[in-house]
DNA sequence: CTGAAAGCGCTAACAT
DNA sequence: ATGTTAGCGCTTTCAG
């Protein structure tokens, strides 16, 4: 129980405290034999450097914090994975906190990380983040994932316009003549998807496109309703390709269609648009466009590194300003950068749009999400 | 960038430094109005307590560390989830580190957490852990997950014997007359599974049981080989139920059987035994017995709490023993407890053993792993 | 409630 | 190459 500390090691090894510290932080400065002696002593005593003390004294930490909204979604895990690999590559540790769908917890961990003198923090914010203006000008580099935003800050997100474009291109490739886009473009993201679809289709004036902007919440039930409506049309007015702005919507459409005896993908192909894993679970595995979590995580760390490196000059080295003059508002010196990185999503084609039936749909899923 | 510190808050709020500290740690000791004033100032200045300093000064941390071997396996995520919820319930934070299948990293994070003055640390060790004897008597409560071990320490794992028993009971329920158990019981875990199977079957002397202990690595290829061998037997010597000691093995068996034109589960039912998600991806979704990750995570935190509470008396409060006498070997005072908790696994029945074909196999998967 | 002061264990100068 | 020392920011006394 008695904690072994650096001075114990020094005493036991018969060297000075500073030497042990050097053995830990600048081993190259020691004579190999001294180093060896010290390391042996460290192991013998089971000494563990007190990280808190190191950080307090040293400043830097060489570790990043990542706050995730949940751990049960492949996308977040991909982010964690990409972030971790990139961080290790730069010699940094990555600590992950699970906000568990709770925005208070999210905030809590965010502050915790910033207070731990992490070198940087990343967060995949919960839906509709309510930015503390303070957050923006925090003393620690921070990157927001999976979200676009015009506020100053660093953001990495999937390219929603590309998401739409990709799905439209698939429709074209599958020989669609009449496409119906389903869903209420209530948020920026969805609007961008619609935009992408239109852009891709602009090159194909022969293809008929129709947007059904019904329902308010983009629920599966909304999708089901729209699917029903489509099913009841005379065959020649029926689309041959339906795009759901979200996968939930699309899967509702599939259910309705199948219930009405319309074959998917035989008579109508259906695709979602956001890589939601639930897309596996329906009766017909749903084609979708998944955001590349791994890349987003990687990119996020890269932006963190960038901030760290640019900021390097800011050496606050023992500048003993008179206490009175220390007006904290000097903080505004931070440039109000807005940096947004978009990462291209990728197509996950499954049974709901396939030309011929294939059996390996599940394998594809696993590759993408596990 | 200039970090706001507690003294800044004190000055701005016109109170003393100690009062701000109290506002943070013992708010009940302050007059409500002072508290409010201080909190406002804290927000206004964007003050973030330096966690490193707090820990250094205060000792405790109210947070746990969890080292996971990987983030891409449902089991580990379940652990994380269960651990997180239980930790929050006790008012603790949970920080997760991903060792990424690298035992050096695992060790690194373990030490990191211990050095961070975490209140406790949990680890789901990589296969074949090579216990540092030191680890056992660390200054921080530690719990090992997903592993049995007779070394002193705290362990929470799935009940492997139950795992075998459950699968055997399923076989019985499905009317098996001739069961083949496939796999090399190379490790304790697998041996226990076999034991469980035998125990369950002991009550049914009419059922024929056969163990094929082939291959050395329990690979899918091994399973395939055994599957082939089974397929080639005359129909009356062929088992009607095959249990793979691991899912990988079982899926190899399924492949071989199907390739030889033997229907699964029509002619032969096959089940795995360890809840590996890959069990979804084969041509026939595989029945398996999954370890209850969530429960294991929960239980782990409970053991941590237990250690913390028992250890409470150990107040090392400023006992200024003479430096010379401070022999570190006093550590041995820790009782060499060996505490093992077993958690019962649960059956995930899928197509490979089902009586009638069902379609919701995927839904079951999602429920279990996402 | 204030003010002052003693550390917590370590790092990074600065000497030697 | 090694020893010495001044903090890092905070929590806790303890006496007003």
PDB file of N, CA and C in Angstrom, chain A residues 28-78:
ATOM      1  N   UNK A  28      18.617   9.036 -22.217  1.00  0.00           N
ATOM      2  CA  UNK A  28      19.843   9.148 -23.003  1.00  0.00           C
ATOM      3  C   UNK A  28      20.918   9.949 -22.282  1.00  0.00           C
ATOM      4  N   UNK A  29      20.500  10.665 -21.259  1.00  0.00           N
ATOM      5  CA  UNK A  29      21.469  11.494 -20.556  1.00  0.00           C
ATOM      6  C   UNK A  29      22.230  10.724 -19.468  1.00  0.00           C
ATOM      7  N   UNK A  30      21.918   9.455 -19.342  1.00  0.00           N
ATOM      8  CA  UNK A  30      22.545   8.702 -18.249  1.00  0.00           C
ATOM      9  C   UNK A  30      23.551   7.684 -18.765  1.00  0.00           C
ATOM     10  N   UNK A  31      24.491   7.381 -17.913  1.00  0.00           N
ATOM     11  CA  UNK A  31      25.428   6.327 -18.238  1.00  0.00           C
ATOM     12  C   UNK A  31      24.619   5.022 -18.204  1.00  0.00           C
ATOM     13  N   UNK A  32      24.794   4.192 -19.194  1.00  0.00           N
ATOM     14  CA  UNK A  32      23.994   2.975 -19.324  1.00  0.00           C
ATOM     15  C   UNK A  32      23.931   2.177 -18.025  1.00  0.00           C
ATOM     16  N   UNK A  33      25.039   2.106 -17.334  1.00  0.00           N
ATOM     17  CA  UNK A  33      25.035   1.283 -16.122  1.00  0.00           C
ATOM     18  C   UNK A  33      24.160   1.898 -15.027  1.00  0.00           C
ATOM     19  N   UNK A  34      24.239   3.211 -14.910  1.00  0.00           N
ATOM     20  CA  UNK A  34      23.386   3.868 -13.921  1.00  0.00           C
ATOM     21  C   UNK A  34      21.930   3.616 -14.274  1.00  0.00           C
ATOM     22  N   UNK A  35      21.650   3.773 -15.548  1.00  0.00           N
ATOM     23  CA  UNK A  35      20.297   3.581 -16.037  1.00  0.00           C
ATOM     24  C   UNK A  35      19.809   2.188 -15.676  1.00  0.00           C
ATOM     25  N   UNK A  36      20.649   1.238 -15.923  1.00  0.00           N
ATOM     26  CA  UNK A  36      20.269  -0.146 -15.670  1.00  0.00           C
ATOM     27  C   UNK A  36      19.989  -0.346 -14.177  1.00  0.00           C
ATOM     28  N   UNK A  37      20.894   0.169 -13.389  1.00  0.00           N
ATOM     29  CA  UNK A  37      20.725   0.054 -11.943  1.00  0.00           C
ATOM     30  C   UNK A  37      19.386   0.642 -11.514  1.00  0.00           C
ATOM     31  N   UNK A  38      19.121   1.810 -12.019  1.00  0.00           N
ATOM     32  CA  UNK A  38      17.880   2.488 -11.644  1.00  0.00           C
ATOM     33  C   UNK A  38      16.658   1.689 -12.088  1.00  0.00           C
ATOM     34  N   UNK A  39      16.695   1.218 -13.315  1.00  0.00           N
ATOM     35  CA  UNK A  39      15.552   0.457 -13.799  1.00  0.00           C
ATOM     36  C   UNK A  39      15.317  -0.796 -12.966  1.00  0.00           C
ATOM     37  N   UNK A  40      16.381  -1.427 -12.595  1.00  0.00           N
ATOM     38  CA  UNK A  40      16.224  -2.613 -11.763  1.00  0.00           C
ATOM     39  C   UNK A  40      15.563  -2.245 -10.435  1.00  0.00           C
ATOM     40  N   UNK A  41      16.054  -1.178  -9.873  1.00  0.00           N
ATOM     41  CA  UNK A  41      15.486  -0.744  -8.601  1.00  0.00           C
ATOM     42  C   UNK A  41      14.004  -0.438  -8.758  1.00  0.00           C
ATOM     43  N   UNK A  42      13.686   0.232  -9.841  1.00  0.00           N
ATOM     44  CA  UNK A  42      12.294   0.582 -10.109  1.00  0.00           C
ATOM     45  C   UNK A  42      11.431  -0.672 -10.126  1.00  0.00           C
ATOM     46  N   UNK A  43      11.896  -1.669 -10.833  1.00  0.00           N
ATOM     47  CA  UNK A  43      11.123  -2.900 -10.916  1.00  0.00           C
ATOM     48  C   UNK A  43      11.059  -3.606  -9.568  1.00  0.00           C
ATOM     49  N   UNK A  44      12.186  -3.597  -8.915  1.00  0.00           N
ATOM     50  CA  UNK A  44      12.225  -4.301  -7.643  1.00  0.00           C
ATOM     51  C   UNK A  44      11.225  -3.703  -6.652  1.00  0.00           C
ATOM     52  N   UNK A  45      11.191  -2.408  -6.624  1.00  0.00           N
ATOM     53  CA  UNK A  45      10.293  -1.755  -5.669  1.00  0.00           C
ATOM     54  C   UNK A  45       8.870  -1.650  -6.201  1.00  0.00           C
ATOM     55  N   UNK A  46       8.697  -1.908  -7.482  1.00  0.00           N
ATOM     56  CA  UNK A  46       7.369  -1.754  -8.060  1.00  0.00           C
ATOM     57  C   UNK A  46       6.955  -0.294  -8.101  1.00  0.00           C
ATOM     58  N   UNK A  47       7.915   0.514  -8.439  1.00  0.00           N
ATOM     59  CA  UNK A  47       7.630   1.957  -8.475  1.00  0.00           C
ATOM     60  C   UNK A  47       6.782   2.319  -9.684  1.00  0.00           C
ATOM     61  N   UNK A  48       5.752   3.110  -9.459  1.00  0.00           N
ATOM     62  CA  UNK A  48       4.930   3.634 -10.543  1.00  0.00           C
ATOM     63  C   UNK A  48       4.937   5.148 -10.454  1.00  0.00           C
ATOM     64  N   UNK A  49       5.439   5.806 -11.470  1.00  0.00           N
ATOM     65  CA  UNK A  49       5.471   7.271 -11.410  1.00  0.00           C
ATOM     66  C   UNK A  49       4.061   7.819 -11.212  1.00  0.00           C
ATOM     67  N   UNK A  50       3.941   8.774 -10.377  1.00  0.00           N
ATOM     68  CA  UNK A  50       2.643   9.412 -10.165  1.00  0.00           C
ATOM     69  C   UNK A  50       2.359  10.380 -11.307  1.00  0.00           C
ATOM     70  N   UNK A  51       1.434   9.963 -12.146  1.00  0.00           N
ATOM     71  CA  UNK A  51       1.148  10.763 -13.345  1.00  0.00           C
ATOM     72  C   UNK A  51       0.670  12.156 -13.001  1.00  0.00           C
ATOM     73  N   UNK A  52      -0.103  12.246 -11.967  1.00  0.00           N
ATOM     74  CA  UNK A  52      -0.617  13.571 -11.613  1.00  0.00           C
ATOM     75  C   UNK A  52       0.536  14.518 -11.323  1.00  0.00           C
ATOM     76  N   UNK A  53       1.466  14.010 -10.565  1.00  0.00           N
ATOM     77  CA  UNK A  53       2.604  14.848 -10.222  1.00  0.00           C
ATOM     78  C   UNK A  53       3.411  15.201 -11.464  1.00  0.00           C
ATOM     79  N   UNK A  54       3.586  14.225 -12.328  1.00  0.00           N
ATOM     80  CA  UNK A  54       4.360  14.494 -13.540  1.00  0.00           C
ATOM     81  C   UNK A  54       3.701  15.598 -14.338  1.00  0.00           C
ATOM     82  N   UNK A  55       2.406  15.475 -14.472  1.00  0.00           N
ATOM     83  CA  UNK A  55       1.701  16.448 -15.280  1.00  0.00           C
ATOM     84  C   UNK A  55       1.751  17.825 -14.640  1.00  0.00           C
ATOM     85  N   UNK A  56       1.536  17.825 -13.337  1.00  0.00           N
ATOM     86  CA  UNK A  56       1.543  19.102 -12.643  1.00  0.00           C
ATOM     87  C   UNK A  56       2.899  19.787 -12.872  1.00  0.00           C
ATOM     88  N   UNK A  57       3.918  19.006 -12.707  1.00  0.00           N
ATOM     89  CA  UNK A  57       5.251  19.577 -12.792  1.00  0.00           C
ATOM     90  C   UNK A  57       5.666  19.846 -14.233  1.00  0.00           C
ATOM     91  N   UNK A  58       5.383  18.882 -15.089  1.00  0.00           N
ATOM     92  CA  UNK A  58       5.901  18.969 -16.439  1.00  0.00           C
ATOM     93  C   UNK A  58       5.075  19.781 -17.403  1.00  0.00           C
ATOM     94  N   UNK A  59       3.778  19.783 -17.244  1.00  0.00           N
ATOM     95  CA  UNK A  59       2.949  20.506 -18.182  1.00  0.00           C
ATOM     96  C   UNK A  59       2.306  19.559 -19.174  1.00  0.00           C
ATOM     97  N   UNK A  60       3.037  19.184 -20.191  1.00  0.00           N
ATOM     98  CA  UNK A  60       2.485  18.326 -21.248  1.00  0.00           C
ATOM     99  C   UNK A  60       2.075  16.954 -20.729  1.00  0.00           C
ATOM    100  N   UNK A  61       1.325  16.232 -21.536  1.00  0.00           N
ATOM    101  CA  UNK A  61       0.887  14.909 -21.111  1.00  0.00           C
ATOM    102  C   UNK A  61       1.039  13.856 -22.172  1.00  0.00           C
ATOM    103  N   UNK A  62       1.141  14.269 -23.392  1.00  0.00           N
ATOM    104  CA  UNK A  62       1.219  13.282 -24.462  1.00  0.00           C
ATOM    105  C   UNK A  62       0.030  12.336 -24.419  1.00  0.00           C
ATOM    106  N   UNK A  63      -1.109  12.875 -24.146  1.00  0.00           N
ATOM    107  CA  UNK A  63      -2.277  12.010 -24.283  1.00  0.00           C
ATOM    108  C   UNK A  63      -3.512  12.820 -24.635  1.00  0.00           C
ATOM    109  N   UNK A  64      -4.384  12.167 -25.359  1.00  0.00           N
ATOM    110  CA  UNK A  64      -5.600  12.807 -25.829  1.00  0.00           C
ATOM    111  C   UNK A  64      -6.813  12.195 -25.145  1.00  0.00           C
ATOM    112  N   UNK A  65      -7.847  12.973 -25.033  1.00  0.00           N
ATOM    113  CA  UNK A  65      -9.102  12.456 -24.514  1.00  0.00           C
ATOM    114  C   UNK A  65     -10.134  12.436 -25.629  1.00  0.00           C
ATOM    115  N   UNK A  66     -10.958  11.416 -25.613  1.00  0.00           N
ATOM    116  CA  UNK A  66     -12.015  11.330 -26.614  1.00  0.00           C
ATOM    117  C   UNK A  66     -13.337  11.081 -25.905  1.00  0.00           C
ATOM    118  N   UNK A  67     -14.276  11.964 -26.103  1.00  0.00           N
ATOM    119  CA  UNK A  67     -15.588  11.784 -25.484  1.00  0.00           C
ATOM    120  C   UNK A  67     -16.560  11.306 -26.540  1.00  0.00           C
ATOM    121  N   UNK A  68     -17.114  10.149 -26.321  1.00  0.00           N
ATOM    122  CA  UNK A  68     -18.045   9.549 -27.273  1.00  0.00           C
ATOM    123  C   UNK A  68     -19.442   9.540 -26.674  1.00  0.00           C
ATOM    124  N   UNK A  69     -20.457   9.677 -27.517  1.00  0.00           N
ATOM    125  CA  UNK A  69     -21.819   9.726 -27.000  1.00  0.00           C
ATOM    126  C   UNK A  69     -22.296   8.349 -26.560  1.00  0.00           C
ATOM    127  N   UNK A  70     -21.691   7.308 -27.127  1.00  0.00           N
ATOM    128  CA  UNK A  70     -22.091   5.952 -26.764  1.00  0.00           C
ATOM    129  C   UNK A  70     -21.074   4.980 -27.313  1.00  0.00           C
ATOM    130  N   UNK A  71     -21.110   3.796 -26.770  1.00  0.00           N
ATOM    131  CA  UNK A  71     -20.133   2.799 -27.183  1.00  0.00           C
ATOM    132  C   UNK A  71     -20.786   1.681 -27.971  1.00  0.00           C
ATOM    133  N   UNK A  72     -22.072   1.809 -28.204  1.00  0.00           N
ATOM    134  CA  UNK A  72     -22.768   0.685 -28.817  1.00  0.00           C
ATOM    135  C   UNK A  72     -23.111   0.975 -30.269  1.00  0.00           C
ATOM    136  N   UNK A  73     -22.355   1.834 -30.859  1.00  0.00           N
ATOM    137  CA  UNK A  73     -22.620   2.155 -32.244  1.00  0.00           C
ATOM    138  C   UNK A  73     -21.306   2.060 -33.002  1.00  0.00           C
ATOM    139  N   UNK A  74     -21.351   1.257 -34.060  1.00  0.00           N
ATOM    140  CA  UNK A  74     -20.142   1.020 -34.825  1.00  0.00           C
ATOM    141  C   UNK A  74     -19.418   2.282 -35.235  1.00  0.00           C
ATOM    142  N   UNK A  75     -20.185   3.281 -35.569  1.00  0.00           N
ATOM    143  CA  UNK A  75     -19.565   4.517 -36.038  1.00  0.00           C
ATOM    144  C   UNK A  75     -18.629   5.109 -34.986  1.00  0.00           C
ATOM    145  N   UNK A  76     -19.111   5.201 -33.774  1.00  0.00           N
ATOM    146  CA  UNK A  76     -18.285   5.755 -32.711  1.00  0.00           C
ATOM    147  C   UNK A  76     -17.049   4.905 -32.472  1.00  0.00           C
ATOM    148  N   UNK A  77     -17.216   3.618 -32.598  1.00  0.00           N
ATOM    149  CA  UNK A  77     -16.087   2.731 -32.373  1.00  0.00           C
ATOM    150  C   UNK A  77     -15.045   2.875 -33.459  1.00  0.00           C
ATOM    151  N   UNK A  78     -15.530   3.077 -34.668  1.00  0.00           N
ATOM    152  CA  UNK A  78     -14.589   3.318 -35.754  1.00  0.00           C
ATOM    153  C   UNK A  78     -13.797   4.581 -35.456  1.00  0.00           C
TER     154      UNK A  78
END
